[in-house]
């Protein structure tokens, strides 16, 4: 259980970092489209500042969405069956856009500038899909390892 919690925290941190990096670069690309030159150093500094400024609140949003989505994926796999990995990937694919749409509907604003466009929302969702896949893969590898270890001790 503790290992699953640690893996959950790590994969949500990875999702947060990837979404922060992606959204910063999309915003900077948009700024660059106005003819402004942005150096590599400025890109790194802007990304660093976004991770510090946007990261904590984005982490809470991604974590809460993944928590609900992963619980639903676990029970869907348990009661409906099917591919466990597919359930978790579906959770990663849906939770971030749904969270953004709910915030936009309830509050009337988009808290991340990059997800105002279809491309930005798609890329941020891809980041969450990767993190959900990673969580499903790491937790399934843990289950196989524990099951195998348990069988060796019984012999």
JSON list of C-alpha atoms in Angstrom, two decimals:
[
{"chain": "A", "resi": 1, "resn": "UNK", "atom": "CA", "xyz": [0.00, 0.00, 0.00]},
{"chain": "A", "resi": 2, "resn": "UNK", "atom": "CA", "xyz": [2.79, 2.42, 0.92]},
{"chain": "A", "resi": 3, "resn": "UNK", "atom": "CA", "xyz": [4.58, 1.61, -2.33]},
{"chain": "A", "resi": 4, "resn": "UNK", "atom": "CA", "xyz": [1.40, 2.40, -4.29]},
{"chain": "A", "resi": 5, "resn": "UNK", "atom": "CA", "xyz": [1.06, 5.74, -2.50]},
{"chain": "A", "resi": 6, "resn": "UNK", "atom": "CA", "xyz": [4.69, 6.63, -3.23]},
{"chain": "A", "resi": 7, "resn": "UNK", "atom": "CA", "xyz": [4.23, 5.65, -6.89]},
{"chain": "A", "resi": 8, "resn": "UNK", "atom": "CA", "xyz": [1.05, 7.71, -7.06]},
{"chain": "A", "resi": 9, "resn": "UNK", "atom": "CA", "xyz": [2.83, 10.78, -5.67]},
{"chain": "A", "resi": 10, "resn": "UNK", "atom": "CA", "xyz": [5.79, 10.30, -8.02]},
{"chain": "A", "resi": 11, "resn": "UNK", "atom": "CA", "xyz": [3.65, 9.86, -11.14]},
{"chain": "A", "resi": 12, "resn": "UNK", "atom": "CA", "xyz": [1.45, 12.85, -10.30]},
{"chain": "A", "resi": 13, "resn": "UNK", "atom": "CA", "xyz": [4.61, 14.91, -9.82]},
{"chain": "A", "resi": 14, "resn": "UNK", "atom": "CA", "xyz": [5.83, 13.72, -13.22]},
{"chain": "A", "resi": 15, "resn": "UNK", "atom": "CA", "xyz": [2.49, 14.67, -14.79]},
{"chain": "A", "resi": 16, "resn": "UNK", "atom": "CA", "xyz": [2.65, 18.09, -13.14]},
{"chain": "A", "resi": 17, "resn": "UNK", "atom": "CA", "xyz": [6.19, 18.72, -14.35]},
{"chain": "A", "resi": 18, "resn": "UNK", "atom": "CA", "xyz": [5.38, 17.62, -17.89]},
{"chain": "A", "resi": 19, "resn": "UNK", "atom": "CA", "xyz": [2.22, 19.75, -18.05]},
{"chain": "A", "resi": 20, "resn": "UNK", "atom": "CA", "xyz": [4.10, 22.78, -16.64]},
{"chain": "A", "resi": 21, "resn": "UNK", "atom": "CA", "xyz": [6.95, 22.40, -19.13]},
{"chain": "A", "resi": 22, "resn": "UNK", "atom": "CA", "xyz": [4.58, 21.85, -22.05]},
{"chain": "A", "resi": 23, "resn": "UNK", "atom": "CA", "xyz": [2.32, 24.76, -21.18]},
{"chain": "A", "resi": 24, "resn": "UNK", "atom": "CA", "xyz": [5.25, 27.14, -20.67]},
{"chain": "A", "resi": 25, "resn": "UNK", "atom": "CA", "xyz": [6.76, 26.23, -24.02]},
{"chain": "A", "resi": 26, "resn": "UNK", "atom": "CA", "xyz": [3.41, 26.64, -25.80]},
{"chain": "A", "resi": 27, "resn": "UNK", "atom": "CA", "xyz": [2.90, 30.09, -24.28]},
{"chain": "A", "resi": 28, "resn": "UNK", "atom": "CA", "xyz": [6.45, 31.09, -25.22]},
{"chain": "A", "resi": 29, "resn": "UNK", "atom": "CA", "xyz": [5.89, 29.81, -28.76]},
{"chain": "A", "resi": 30, "resn": "UNK", "atom": "CA", "xyz": [2.78, 31.98, -28.91]},
{"chain": "A", "resi": 31, "resn": "UNK", "atom": "CA", "xyz": [4.77, 35.00, -27.70]},
{"chain": "A", "resi": 32, "resn": "UNK", "atom": "CA", "xyz": [7.47, 34.20, -30.25]},
{"chain": "A", "resi": 33, "resn": "UNK", "atom": "CA", "xyz": [4.84, 34.20, -33.01]},
{"chain": "A", "resi": 34, "resn": "UNK", "atom": "CA", "xyz": [4.52, 37.97, -32.45]},
{"chain": "A", "resi": 35, "resn": "UNK", "atom": "CA", "xyz": [8.10, 38.36, -33.65]},
{"chain": "A", "resi": 36, "resn": "UNK", "atom": "CA", "xyz": [9.82, 38.47, -30.26]},
{"chain": "A", "resi": 37, "resn": "UNK", "atom": "CA", "xyz": [13.02, 36.53, -29.82]},
{"chain": "A", "resi": 38, "resn": "UNK", "atom": "CA", "xyz": [13.21, 34.23, -26.80]},
{"chain": "A", "resi": 39, "resn": "UNK", "atom": "CA", "xyz": [16.58, 32.79, -25.84]},
{"chain": "A", "resi": 40, "resn": "UNK", "atom": "CA", "xyz": [17.12, 29.29, -24.51]},
{"chain": "A", "resi": 41, "resn": "UNK", "atom": "CA", "xyz": [18.09, 30.79, -21.14]},
{"chain": "A", "resi": 42, "resn": "UNK", "atom": "CA", "xyz": [14.81, 32.73, -21.02]},
{"chain": "A", "resi": 43, "resn": "UNK", "atom": "CA", "xyz": [12.91, 29.54, -21.83]},
{"chain": "A", "resi": 44, "resn": "UNK", "atom": "CA", "xyz": [14.62, 27.65, -19.01]},
{"chain": "A", "resi": 45, "resn": "UNK", "atom": "CA", "xyz": [14.05, 30.52, -16.56]},
{"chain": "A", "resi": 46, "resn": "UNK", "atom": "CA", "xyz": [10.38, 30.87, -17.54]},
{"chain": "A", "resi": 47, "resn": "UNK", "atom": "CA", "xyz": [9.89, 27.12, -17.19]},
{"chain": "A", "resi": 48, "resn": "UNK", "atom": "CA", "xyz": [11.54, 27.15, -13.76]},
{"chain": "A", "resi": 49, "resn": "UNK", "atom": "CA", "xyz": [9.34, 30.04, -12.60]},
{"chain": "A", "resi": 50, "resn": "UNK", "atom": "CA", "xyz": [6.20, 28.33, -13.92]},
{"chain": "A", "resi": 51, "resn": "UNK", "atom": "CA", "xyz": [7.07, 25.12, -12.10]},
{"chain": "A", "resi": 52, "resn": "UNK", "atom": "CA", "xyz": [7.46, 27.08, -8.86]},
{"chain": "A", "resi": 53, "resn": "UNK", "atom": "CA", "xyz": [4.43, 29.31, -9.37]},
{"chain": "A", "resi": 54, "resn": "UNK", "atom": "CA", "xyz": [1.94, 27.13, -11.20]},
{"chain": "A", "resi": 55, "resn": "UNK", "atom": "CA", "xyz": [3.22, 23.75, -10.06]},
{"chain": "A", "resi": 56, "resn": "UNK", "atom": "CA", "xyz": [1.67, 23.51, -6.59]},
{"chain": "A", "resi": 57, "resn": "UNK", "atom": "CA", "xyz": [-1.87, 24.38, -7.66]},
{"chain": "A", "resi": 58, "resn": "UNK", "atom": "CA", "xyz": [-1.56, 22.28, -10.81]},
{"chain": "A", "resi": 59, "resn": "UNK", "atom": "CA", "xyz": [-0.29, 19.39, -8.68]},
{"chain": "A", "resi": 60, "resn": "UNK", "atom": "CA", "xyz": [-3.41, 19.57, -6.51]},
{"chain": "A", "resi": 61, "resn": "UNK", "atom": "CA", "xyz": [-5.66, 19.57, -9.57]},
{"chain": "A", "resi": 62, "resn": "UNK", "atom": "CA", "xyz": [-3.88, 16.66, -11.25]},
{"chain": "A", "resi": 63, "resn": "UNK", "atom": "CA", "xyz": [-3.67, 14.70, -8.01]},
{"chain": "A", "resi": 64, "resn": "UNK", "atom": "CA", "xyz": [-7.34, 15.09, -7.19]},
{"chain": "A", "resi": 65, "resn": "UNK", "atom": "CA", "xyz": [-8.33, 14.15, -10.74]},
{"chain": "A", "resi": 66, "resn": "UNK", "atom": "CA", "xyz": [-6.01, 11.15, -10.80]},
{"chain": "A", "resi": 67, "resn": "UNK", "atom": "CA", "xyz": [-7.21, 10.03, -7.37]},
{"chain": "A", "resi": 68, "resn": "UNK", "atom": "CA", "xyz": [-10.82, 9.87, -8.52]},
{"chain": "A", "resi": 69, "resn": "UNK", "atom": "CA", "xyz": [-9.91, 8.49, -11.94]},
{"chain": "A", "resi": 70, "resn": "UNK", "atom": "CA", "xyz": [-7.56, 5.79, -10.62]},
{"chain": "A", "resi": 71, "resn": "UNK", "atom": "CA", "xyz": [-10.07, 4.63, -8.02]},
{"chain": "A", "resi": 72, "resn": "UNK", "atom": "CA", "xyz": [-12.71, 4.36, -10.75]},
{"chain": "A", "resi": 73, "resn": "UNK", "atom": "CA", "xyz": [-10.21, 2.53, -12.99]},
{"chain": "A", "resi": 74, "resn": "UNK", "atom": "CA", "xyz": [-9.35, 0.07, -10.23]},
{"chain": "A", "resi": 75, "resn": "UNK", "atom": "CA", "xyz": [-12.98, -0.81, -9.55]},
{"chain": "A", "resi": 76, "resn": "UNK", "atom": "CA", "xyz": [-13.92, -0.83, -13.24]},
{"chain": "A", "resi": 77, "resn": "UNK", "atom": "CA", "xyz": [-11.16, -3.33, -13.88]},
{"chain": "A", "resi": 78, "resn": "UNK", "atom": "CA", "xyz": [-12.17, -5.36, -10.83]},
{"chain": "A", "resi": 79, "resn": "UNK", "atom": "CA", "xyz": [-15.91, -5.51, -11.60]},
{"chain": "A", "resi": 80, "resn": "UNK", "atom": "CA", "xyz": [-16.12, -5.10, -15.39]},
{"chain": "A", "resi": 81, "resn": "UNK", "atom": "CA", "xyz": [-12.80, -6.65, -16.32]},
{"chain": "A", "resi": 82, "resn": "UNK", "atom": "CA", "xyz": [-10.78, -5.90, -19.40]},
{"chain": "A", "resi": 83, "resn": "UNK", "atom": "CA", "xyz": [-7.27, -4.57, -19.74]},
{"chain": "A", "resi": 84, "resn": "UNK", "atom": "CA", "xyz": [-6.07, -2.95, -16.50]},
{"chain": "A", "resi": 85, "resn": "UNK", "atom": "CA", "xyz": [-3.63, -0.71, -18.36]},
{"chain": "A", "resi": 86, "resn": "UNK", "atom": "CA", "xyz": [-6.41, 0.55, -20.63]},
{"chain": "A", "resi": 87, "resn": "UNK", "atom": "CA", "xyz": [-8.57, 1.54, -17.65]},
{"chain": "A", "resi": 88, "resn": "UNK", "atom": "CA", "xyz": [-5.76, 3.59, -16.11]},
{"chain": "A", "resi": 89, "resn": "UNK", "atom": "CA", "xyz": [-4.86, 5.19, -19.43]},
{"chain": "A", "resi": 90, "resn": "UNK", "atom": "CA", "xyz": [-8.53, 6.10, -19.90]},
{"chain": "A", "resi": 91, "resn": "UNK", "atom": "CA", "xyz": [-8.50, 7.66, -16.43]},
{"chain": "A", "resi": 92, "resn": "UNK", "atom": "CA", "xyz": [-5.40, 9.69, -17.32]},
{"chain": "A", "resi": 93, "resn": "UNK", "atom": "CA", "xyz": [-6.95, 10.69, -20.63]},
{"chain": "A", "resi": 94, "resn": "UNK", "atom": "CA", "xyz": [-10.18, 11.98, -19.12]},
{"chain": "A", "resi": 95, "resn": "UNK", "atom": "CA", "xyz": [-9.39, 13.41, -15.71]},
{"chain": "A", "resi": 96, "resn": "UNK", "atom": "CA", "xyz": [-7.29, 16.40, -16.78]},
{"chain": "A", "resi": 97, "resn": "UNK", "atom": "CA", "xyz": [-9.62, 17.70, -19.51]},
{"chain": "A", "resi": 98, "resn": "UNK", "atom": "CA", "xyz": [-12.64, 17.13, -17.27]},
{"chain": "A", "resi": 99, "resn": "UNK", "atom": "CA", "xyz": [-10.97, 19.04, -14.45]},
{"chain": "A", "resi": 100, "resn": "UNK", "atom": "CA", "xyz": [-10.17, 21.93, -16.79]},
{"chain": "A", "resi": 101, "resn": "UNK", "atom": "CA", "xyz": [-13.71, 21.96, -18.23]},
{"chain": "A", "resi": 102, "resn": "UNK", "atom": "CA", "xyz": [-15.25, 21.88, -14.74]},
{"chain": "A", "resi": 103, "resn": "UNK", "atom": "CA", "xyz": [-13.12, 24.81, -13.58]},
{"chain": "A", "resi": 104, "resn": "UNK", "atom": "CA", "xyz": [-14.00, 26.71, -16.73]},
{"chain": "A", "resi": 105, "resn": "UNK", "atom": "CA", "xyz": [-17.71, 25.97, -16.31]},
{"chain": "A", "resi": 106, "resn": "UNK", "atom": "CA", "xyz": [-17.89, 26.72, -12.57]},
{"chain": "A", "resi": 107, "resn": "UNK", "atom": "CA", "xyz": [-15.48, 29.66, -12.35]},
{"chain": "A", "resi": 108, "resn": "UNK", "atom": "CA", "xyz": [-15.66, 30.94, -15.90]},
{"chain": "A", "resi": 109, "resn": "UNK", "atom": "CA", "xyz": [-11.90, 30.93, -16.43]},
{"chain": "A", "resi": 110, "resn": "UNK", "atom": "CA", "xyz": [-9.11, 28.76, -17.74]},
{"chain": "A", "resi": 111, "resn": "UNK", "atom": "CA", "xyz": [-6.35, 28.66, -15.16]},
{"chain": "A", "resi": 112, "resn": "UNK", "atom": "CA", "xyz": [-3.69, 27.42, -17.59]},
{"chain": "A", "resi": 113, "resn": "UNK", "atom": "CA", "xyz": [-3.23, 29.61, -20.64]},
{"chain": "A", "resi": 114, "resn": "UNK", "atom": "CA", "xyz": [-1.90, 26.82, -22.84]},
{"chain": "A", "resi": 115, "resn": "UNK", "atom": "CA", "xyz": [-5.03, 24.67, -22.47]},
{"chain": "A", "resi": 116, "resn": "UNK", "atom": "CA", "xyz": [-7.21, 27.37, -24.02]},
{"chain": "A", "resi": 117, "resn": "UNK", "atom": "CA", "xyz": [-6.28, 25.93, -27.40]},
{"chain": "A", "resi": 118, "resn": "UNK", "atom": "CA", "xyz": [-7.05, 22.44, -28.66]},
{"chain": "A", "resi": 119, "resn": "UNK", "atom": "CA", "xyz": [-3.35, 21.73, -29.17]},
{"chain": "A", "resi": 120, "resn": "UNK", "atom": "CA", "xyz": [-2.50, 22.82, -25.63]},
{"chain": "A", "resi": 121, "resn": "UNK", "atom": "CA", "xyz": [-5.24, 20.71, -24.09]},
{"chain": "A", "resi": 122, "resn": "UNK", "atom": "CA", "xyz": [-4.23, 17.74, -26.24]},
{"chain": "A", "resi": 123, "resn": "UNK", "atom": "CA", "xyz": [-0.54, 17.99, -25.26]},
{"chain": "A", "resi": 124, "resn": "UNK", "atom": "CA", "xyz": [-1.35, 18.44, -21.56]},
{"chain": "A", "resi": 125, "resn": "UNK", "atom": "CA", "xyz": [-3.66, 15.44, -21.76]},
{"chain": "A", "resi": 126, "resn": "UNK", "atom": "CA", "xyz": [-0.86, 13.43, -23.41]},
{"chain": "A", "resi": 127, "resn": "UNK", "atom": "CA", "xyz": [1.35, 14.28, -20.44]},
{"chain": "A", "resi": 128, "resn": "UNK", "atom": "CA", "xyz": [-1.33, 12.93, -18.09]},
{"chain": "A", "resi": 129, "resn": "UNK", "atom": "CA", "xyz": [-1.82, 9.84, -20.24]},
{"chain": "A", "resi": 130, "resn": "UNK", "atom": "CA", "xyz": [1.90, 9.12, -19.98]},
{"chain": "A", "resi": 131, "resn": "UNK", "atom": "CA", "xyz": [1.84, 9.53, -16.19]},
{"chain": "A", "resi": 132, "resn": "UNK", "atom": "CA", "xyz": [-1.24, 7.29, -15.90]},
{"chain": "A", "resi": 133, "resn": "UNK", "atom": "CA", "xyz": [0.42, 4.64, -18.08]},
{"chain": "A", "resi": 134, "resn": "UNK", "atom": "CA", "xyz": [3.56, 4.87, -15.93]},
{"chain": "A", "resi": 135, "resn": "UNK", "atom": "CA", "xyz": [1.53, 4.44, -12.75]},
{"chain": "A", "resi": 136, "resn": "UNK", "atom": "CA", "xyz": [-0.34, 1.43, -14.17]},
{"chain": "A", "resi": 137, "resn": "UNK", "atom": "CA", "xyz": [2.89, -0.13, -15.43]},
{"chain": "A", "resi": 138, "resn": "UNK", "atom": "CA", "xyz": [4.80, 0.42, -12.17]},
{"chain": "A", "resi": 139, "resn": "UNK", "atom": "CA", "xyz": [1.97, -0.85, -9.99]},
{"chain": "A", "resi": 140, "resn": "UNK", "atom": "CA", "xyz": [1.39, -3.90, -12.18]},
{"chain": "A", "resi": 141, "resn": "UNK", "atom": "CA", "xyz": [5.11, -4.69, -12.09]},
{"chain": "A", "resi": 142, "resn": "UNK", "atom": "CA", "xyz": [4.96, -4.40, -8.30]},
{"chain": "A", "resi": 143, "resn": "UNK", "atom": "CA", "xyz": [2.03, -6.84, -8.14]},
{"chain": "A", "resi": 144, "resn": "UNK", "atom": "CA", "xyz": [3.79, -9.38, -10.35]},
{"chain": "A", "resi": 145, "resn": "UNK", "atom": "CA", "xyz": [6.96, -9.09, -8.29]},
{"chain": "A", "resi": 146, "resn": "UNK", "atom": "CA", "xyz": [5.10, -9.49, -5.00]},
{"chain": "A", "resi": 147, "resn": "UNK", "atom": "CA", "xyz": [3.10, -12.43, -6.31]},
{"chain": "A", "resi": 148, "resn": "UNK", "atom": "CA", "xyz": [6.25, -14.12, -7.56]},
{"chain": "A", "resi": 149, "resn": "UNK", "atom": "CA", "xyz": [8.01, -13.54, -4.25]},
{"chain": "A", "resi": 150, "resn": "UNK", "atom": "CA", "xyz": [5.03, -14.94, -2.39]},
{"chain": "A", "resi": 151, "resn": "UNK", "atom": "CA", "xyz": [5.14, -18.14, -4.46]},
{"chain": "A", "resi": 152, "resn": "UNK", "atom": "CA", "xyz": [8.83, -18.64, -3.73]},
{"chain": "A", "resi": 153, "resn": "UNK", "atom": "CA", "xyz": [8.28, -18.42, 0.02]},
{"chain": "A", "resi": 154, "resn": "UNK", "atom": "CA", "xyz": [5.53, -21.03, -0.09]},
{"chain": "A", "resi": 155, "resn": "UNK", "atom": "CA", "xyz": [7.81, -23.68, -1.60]}
]
